[in-house]
């Protein structure tokens, strides 16, 4: 890989947008883009003006369809912002979480690990966060609105999740990282339940 992606734990998560696959930057200072049609790999440098941390930036990526090949949304891990990569013009921007968002603000390390697109909304899988993150992208794909759904009292304390996948048009399954339960989040009802698989895991 080019020098911009040197070092360990470069990327964490990827999303396909047409023939392109976009890699979410974790410790890397660049966004990786693989064009499967031509086998060409390229990078988009993250501007220093965004003042993102050098490590553990994003963990998870999801593609939202739209004009110009749509956009890929990166789930915030340590960084207090959603990453928004426009595939057509290869432009990267962030949407701040710690700004004037009222009660929807969330900060801290290891917030989310995984992203799942559901139409124009992207669900962020909770890792250290005790909430599900929901990012509603604007039709222009230039910005969006972040909100959270609290899991307080509905999530075992030891449980963390590390990935997610859509079950149907409204439900997302969360893959257990720590703990012995699968999480199921329903975007339509904002309901959440856990399915105990500790016996099957031998936990």
mmCIF file of C-alpha atoms in Angstrom:
data_model
loop_
_atom_site.group_PDB
_atom_site.id
_atom_site.type_symbol
_atom_site.label_atom_id
_atom_site.label_comp_id
_atom_site.label_asym_id
_atom_site.label_seq_id
_atom_site.Cartn_x
_atom_site.Cartn_y
_atom_site.Cartn_z
ATOM 1 C CA UNK A 1 0.000 0.000 0.000
ATOM 2 C CA UNK A 2 1.123 3.610 -0.454
ATOM 3 C CA UNK A 3 2.863 5.234 2.493
ATOM 4 C CA UNK A 4 -0.279 7.054 3.637
ATOM 5 C CA UNK A 5 -1.694 3.780 4.916
ATOM 6 C CA UNK A 6 1.509 2.541 6.592
ATOM 7 C CA UNK A 7 1.408 1.025 10.070
ATOM 8 C CA UNK A 8 -0.849 -1.402 11.916
ATOM 9 C CA UNK A 9 -4.639 -1.466 12.163
ATOM 10 C CA UNK A 10 -4.953 0.801 9.146
ATOM 11 C CA UNK A 11 -8.639 0.372 8.405
ATOM 12 C CA UNK A 12 -11.693 -0.986 10.213
ATOM 13 C CA UNK A 13 -14.690 -1.645 8.006
ATOM 14 C CA UNK A 14 -15.470 -1.335 4.318
ATOM 15 C CA UNK A 15 -18.461 -0.597 2.117
ATOM 16 C CA UNK A 16 -19.078 -1.273 -1.576
ATOM 17 C CA UNK A 17 -20.329 1.576 -3.775
ATOM 18 C CA UNK A 18 -20.735 0.255 -7.297
ATOM 19 C CA UNK A 19 -17.359 -1.081 -8.396
ATOM 20 C CA UNK A 20 -15.562 0.820 -5.648
ATOM 21 C CA UNK A 21 -14.861 -0.441 -2.143
ATOM 22 C CA UNK A 22 -14.204 2.240 0.464
ATOM 23 C CA UNK A 23 -12.090 1.461 3.552
ATOM 24 C CA UNK A 24 -12.864 3.237 6.822
ATOM 25 C CA UNK A 25 -9.731 4.787 8.405
ATOM 26 C CA UNK A 26 -8.943 3.497 11.891
ATOM 27 C CA UNK A 27 -5.282 4.336 12.563
ATOM 28 C CA UNK A 28 -4.622 5.405 8.983
ATOM 29 C CA UNK A 29 -4.499 9.050 7.952
ATOM 30 C CA UNK A 30 -6.126 8.225 4.627
ATOM 31 C CA UNK A 31 -9.312 6.685 3.246
ATOM 32 C CA UNK A 32 -8.577 3.698 1.024
ATOM 33 C CA UNK A 33 -10.507 3.173 -2.223
ATOM 34 C CA UNK A 34 -10.283 0.019 -4.327
ATOM 35 C CA UNK A 35 -11.819 0.063 -7.810
ATOM 36 C CA UNK A 36 -12.654 -3.586 -8.429
ATOM 37 C CA UNK A 37 -13.327 -2.913 -12.118
ATOM 38 C CA UNK A 38 -9.730 -1.849 -12.752
ATOM 39 C CA UNK A 39 -7.929 -3.318 -9.695
ATOM 40 C CA UNK A 40 -6.676 0.222 -9.006
ATOM 41 C CA UNK A 41 -6.134 1.292 -5.395
ATOM 42 C CA UNK A 42 -6.062 4.951 -4.389
ATOM 43 C CA UNK A 43 -6.140 7.038 -1.239
ATOM 44 C CA UNK A 44 -7.794 10.228 -0.093
ATOM 45 C CA UNK A 45 -5.856 12.059 2.611
ATOM 46 C CA UNK A 46 -7.777 13.290 5.644
ATOM 47 C CA UNK A 47 -7.273 17.031 5.953
ATOM 48 C CA UNK A 48 -5.411 18.134 9.109
ATOM 49 C CA UNK A 49 -7.964 20.939 9.397
ATOM 50 C CA UNK A 50 -10.538 18.379 10.561
ATOM 51 C CA UNK A 51 -8.367 17.803 13.664
ATOM 52 C CA UNK A 52 -9.140 14.106 13.953
ATOM 53 C CA UNK A 53 -7.158 11.943 16.387
ATOM 54 C CA UNK A 54 -4.254 9.964 14.896
ATOM 55 C CA UNK A 55 -5.649 6.598 15.973
ATOM 56 C CA UNK A 56 -8.941 4.712 16.496
ATOM 57 C CA UNK A 57 -10.935 7.144 14.365
ATOM 58 C CA UNK A 58 -13.727 5.120 12.771
ATOM 59 C CA UNK A 59 -14.870 1.501 13.001
ATOM 60 C CA UNK A 60 -17.441 0.481 10.439
ATOM 61 C CA UNK A 61 -18.702 1.740 7.091
ATOM 62 C CA UNK A 62 -22.039 1.706 5.269
ATOM 63 C CA UNK A 63 -23.017 2.874 1.778
ATOM 64 C CA UNK A 64 -26.059 5.074 1.205
ATOM 65 C CA UNK A 65 -27.222 5.224 -2.414
ATOM 66 C CA UNK A 66 -27.630 8.584 -4.127
ATOM 67 C CA UNK A 67 -26.348 10.895 -6.832
ATOM 68 C CA UNK A 68 -22.722 10.453 -7.874
ATOM 69 C CA UNK A 69 -22.402 6.870 -6.533
ATOM 70 C CA UNK A 70 -23.792 7.930 -3.155
ATOM 71 C CA UNK A 71 -21.901 8.309 0.091
ATOM 72 C CA UNK A 72 -20.143 6.042 2.570
ATOM 73 C CA UNK A 73 -20.773 6.784 6.234
ATOM 74 C CA UNK A 74 -18.113 5.922 8.838
ATOM 75 C CA UNK A 75 -19.101 4.979 12.389
ATOM 76 C CA UNK A 76 -17.315 7.062 15.058
ATOM 77 C CA UNK A 77 -15.107 5.002 17.384
ATOM 78 C CA UNK A 78 -12.932 7.451 19.344
ATOM 79 C CA UNK A 79 -13.546 10.502 17.157
ATOM 80 C CA UNK A 80 -16.538 12.660 18.112
ATOM 81 C CA UNK A 81 -17.826 12.947 14.559
ATOM 82 C CA UNK A 82 -19.490 10.895 11.855
ATOM 83 C CA UNK A 83 -17.343 10.437 8.737
ATOM 84 C CA UNK A 84 -19.019 11.231 5.412
ATOM 85 C CA UNK A 85 -17.222 10.222 2.206
ATOM 86 C CA UNK A 86 -18.737 11.245 -1.152
ATOM 87 C CA UNK A 87 -17.829 8.506 -3.594
ATOM 88 C CA UNK A 88 -18.333 10.451 -6.827
ATOM 89 C CA UNK A 89 -15.983 13.361 -6.112
ATOM 90 C CA UNK A 90 -13.852 11.513 -3.510
ATOM 91 C CA UNK A 91 -14.496 14.254 -0.964
ATOM 92 C CA UNK A 92 -14.440 13.659 2.803
ATOM 93 C CA UNK A 93 -16.172 15.641 5.539
ATOM 94 C CA UNK A 94 -17.342 15.099 9.112
ATOM 95 C CA UNK A 95 -20.530 15.808 11.022
ATOM 96 C CA UNK A 96 -19.799 16.812 14.601
ATOM 97 C CA UNK A 97 -21.393 14.896 17.475
ATOM 98 C CA UNK A 98 -20.283 17.196 20.269
ATOM 99 C CA UNK A 99 -21.800 20.397 18.873
ATOM 100 C CA UNK A 100 -25.244 21.893 19.575
ATOM 101 C CA UNK A 101 -27.137 18.609 19.339
ATOM 102 C CA UNK A 102 -28.890 18.828 22.698
ATOM 103 C CA UNK A 103 -29.471 15.496 24.357
ATOM 104 C CA UNK A 104 -28.322 13.546 21.314
ATOM 105 C CA UNK A 105 -24.640 14.426 21.878
ATOM 106 C CA UNK A 106 -22.336 11.550 22.736
ATOM 107 C CA UNK A 107 -18.587 11.558 23.326
ATOM 108 C CA UNK A 108 -15.944 9.183 24.650
ATOM 109 C CA UNK A 109 -13.732 6.345 23.479
ATOM 110 C CA UNK A 110 -14.857 3.268 21.606
ATOM 111 C CA UNK A 111 -18.399 4.482 21.062
ATOM 112 C CA UNK A 112 -19.456 2.357 18.094
ATOM 113 C CA UNK A 113 -18.067 -0.572 16.104
ATOM 114 C CA UNK A 114 -20.006 -1.294 12.940
ATOM 115 C CA UNK A 115 -22.471 0.480 10.659
ATOM 116 C CA UNK A 116 -25.555 -0.748 8.794
ATOM 117 C CA UNK A 117 -27.467 1.252 6.169
ATOM 118 C CA UNK A 118 -31.263 1.182 6.301
ATOM 119 C CA UNK A 119 -32.433 3.393 3.455
ATOM 120 C CA UNK A 120 -31.225 6.926 4.193
ATOM 121 C CA UNK A 121 -30.424 6.068 7.815
ATOM 122 C CA UNK A 122 -27.274 4.415 9.102
ATOM 123 C CA UNK A 123 -27.313 2.455 12.349
ATOM 124 C CA UNK A 124 -24.150 2.521 14.466
ATOM 125 C CA UNK A 125 -23.504 -0.625 16.488
ATOM 126 C CA UNK A 126 -22.796 0.129 20.179
ATOM 127 C CA UNK A 127 -19.443 -0.935 21.578
ATOM 128 C CA UNK A 128 -18.726 1.141 24.702
ATOM 129 C CA UNK A 129 -21.747 3.364 24.081
ATOM 130 C CA UNK A 130 -24.885 2.401 25.964
ATOM 131 C CA UNK A 131 -26.933 3.699 23.048
ATOM 132 C CA UNK A 132 -27.581 2.859 19.424
ATOM 133 C CA UNK A 133 -26.447 5.617 17.074
ATOM 134 C CA UNK A 134 -28.708 6.684 14.203
ATOM 135 C CA UNK A 135 -27.467 8.947 11.413
ATOM 136 C CA UNK A 136 -30.050 10.388 9.033
ATOM 137 C CA UNK A 137 -28.234 11.551 5.921
ATOM 138 C CA UNK A 138 -29.646 14.488 3.985
ATOM 139 C CA UNK A 139 -30.908 14.013 0.426
ATOM 140 C CA UNK A 140 -27.986 16.106 -0.813
ATOM 141 C CA UNK A 141 -25.583 13.689 0.939
ATOM 142 C CA UNK A 142 -23.716 16.776 2.171
ATOM 143 C CA UNK A 143 -24.720 16.591 5.830
ATOM 144 C CA UNK A 144 -26.995 14.732 8.212
ATOM 145 C CA UNK A 145 -28.529 14.534 11.667
ATOM 146 C CA UNK A 146 -27.236 12.292 14.446
ATOM 147 C CA UNK A 147 -29.410 10.921 17.237
ATOM 148 C CA UNK A 148 -29.243 8.115 19.777
ATOM 149 C CA UNK A 149 -31.586 5.513 21.184
ATOM 150 C CA UNK A 150 -30.732 4.739 24.800
ATOM 151 C CA UNK A 151 -30.264 1.105 25.806
ATOM 152 C CA UNK A 152 -30.126 1.936 29.513
ATOM 153 C CA UNK A 153 -31.669 -0.926 31.455
ATOM 154 C CA UNK A 154 -32.003 -3.027 28.301
ATOM 155 C CA UNK A 155 -28.400 -4.079 27.789
ATOM 156 C CA UNK A 156 -26.335 -6.377 30.054
ATOM 157 C CA UNK A 157 -23.441 -4.386 31.480
ATOM 158 C CA UNK A 158 -20.778 -6.706 30.078
ATOM 159 C CA UNK A 159 -22.220 -6.727 26.561
ATOM 160 C CA UNK A 160 -20.471 -5.072 23.663
ATOM 161 C CA UNK A 161 -21.114 -5.574 19.972
ATOM 162 C CA UNK A 162 -18.619 -5.488 17.124
ATOM 163 C CA UNK A 163 -20.634 -5.600 13.885
ATOM 164 C CA UNK A 164 -24.148 -5.571 12.542
ATOM 165 C CA UNK A 165 -26.281 -6.818 9.653
ATOM 166 C CA UNK A 166 -29.770 -6.022 8.406
ATOM 167 C CA UNK A 167 -32.337 -8.735 9.102
ATOM 168 C CA UNK A 168 -35.142 -7.093 7.141
ATOM 169 C CA UNK A 169 -36.377 -3.585 6.347
ATOM 170 C CA UNK A 170 -36.294 -2.365 9.946
ATOM 171 C CA UNK A 171 -34.330 -4.774 12.145
ATOM 172 C CA UNK A 172 -30.566 -4.980 12.643
ATOM 173 C CA UNK A 173 -28.718 -7.804 14.389
ATOM 174 C CA UNK A 174 -25.705 -6.859 16.533
ATOM 175 C CA UNK A 175 -22.834 -9.359 16.707
ATOM 176 C CA UNK A 176 -21.575 -10.025 20.260
ATOM 177 C CA UNK A 177 -17.991 -9.063 21.052
ATOM 178 C CA UNK A 178 -18.021 -9.437 24.836
ATOM 179 C CA UNK A 179 -20.892 -11.166 26.566
ATOM 180 C CA UNK A 180 -23.112 -13.947 25.321
ATOM 181 C CA UNK A 181 -26.051 -12.229 23.664
ATOM 182 C CA UNK A 182 -27.012 -11.158 20.164
ATOM 183 C CA UNK A 183 -28.667 -7.747 20.050
ATOM 184 C CA UNK A 184 -31.656 -7.007 17.816
ATOM 185 C CA UNK A 185 -32.608 -3.377 17.211
ATOM 186 C CA UNK A 186 -35.837 -2.395 15.455
ATOM 187 C CA UNK A 187 -35.579 0.994 13.764
ATOM 188 C CA UNK A 188 -39.331 1.203 13.167
ATOM 189 C CA UNK A 189 -40.318 0.798 16.819
ATOM 190 C CA UNK A 190 -36.973 1.721 18.454
ATOM 191 C CA UNK A 191 -37.309 -1.554 20.307
ATOM 192 C CA UNK A 192 -34.317 -3.588 21.445
ATOM 193 C CA UNK A 193 -33.970 -7.160 22.660
ATOM 194 C CA UNK A 194 -31.157 -9.586 23.337
ATOM 195 C CA UNK A 195 -31.032 -13.256 22.434
ATOM 196 C CA UNK A 196 -28.972 -15.284 24.893
ATOM 197 C CA UNK A 197 -26.522 -17.597 23.114
ATOM 198 C CA UNK A 198 -24.118 -18.073 26.037
ATOM 199 C CA UNK A 199 -24.856 -21.799 26.231
ATOM 200 C CA UNK A 200 -24.064 -22.274 22.566
ATOM 201 C CA UNK A 201 -20.881 -20.223 22.979
ATOM 202 C CA UNK A 202 -19.861 -22.147 26.073
ATOM 203 C CA UNK A 203 -19.677 -18.845 27.984
#
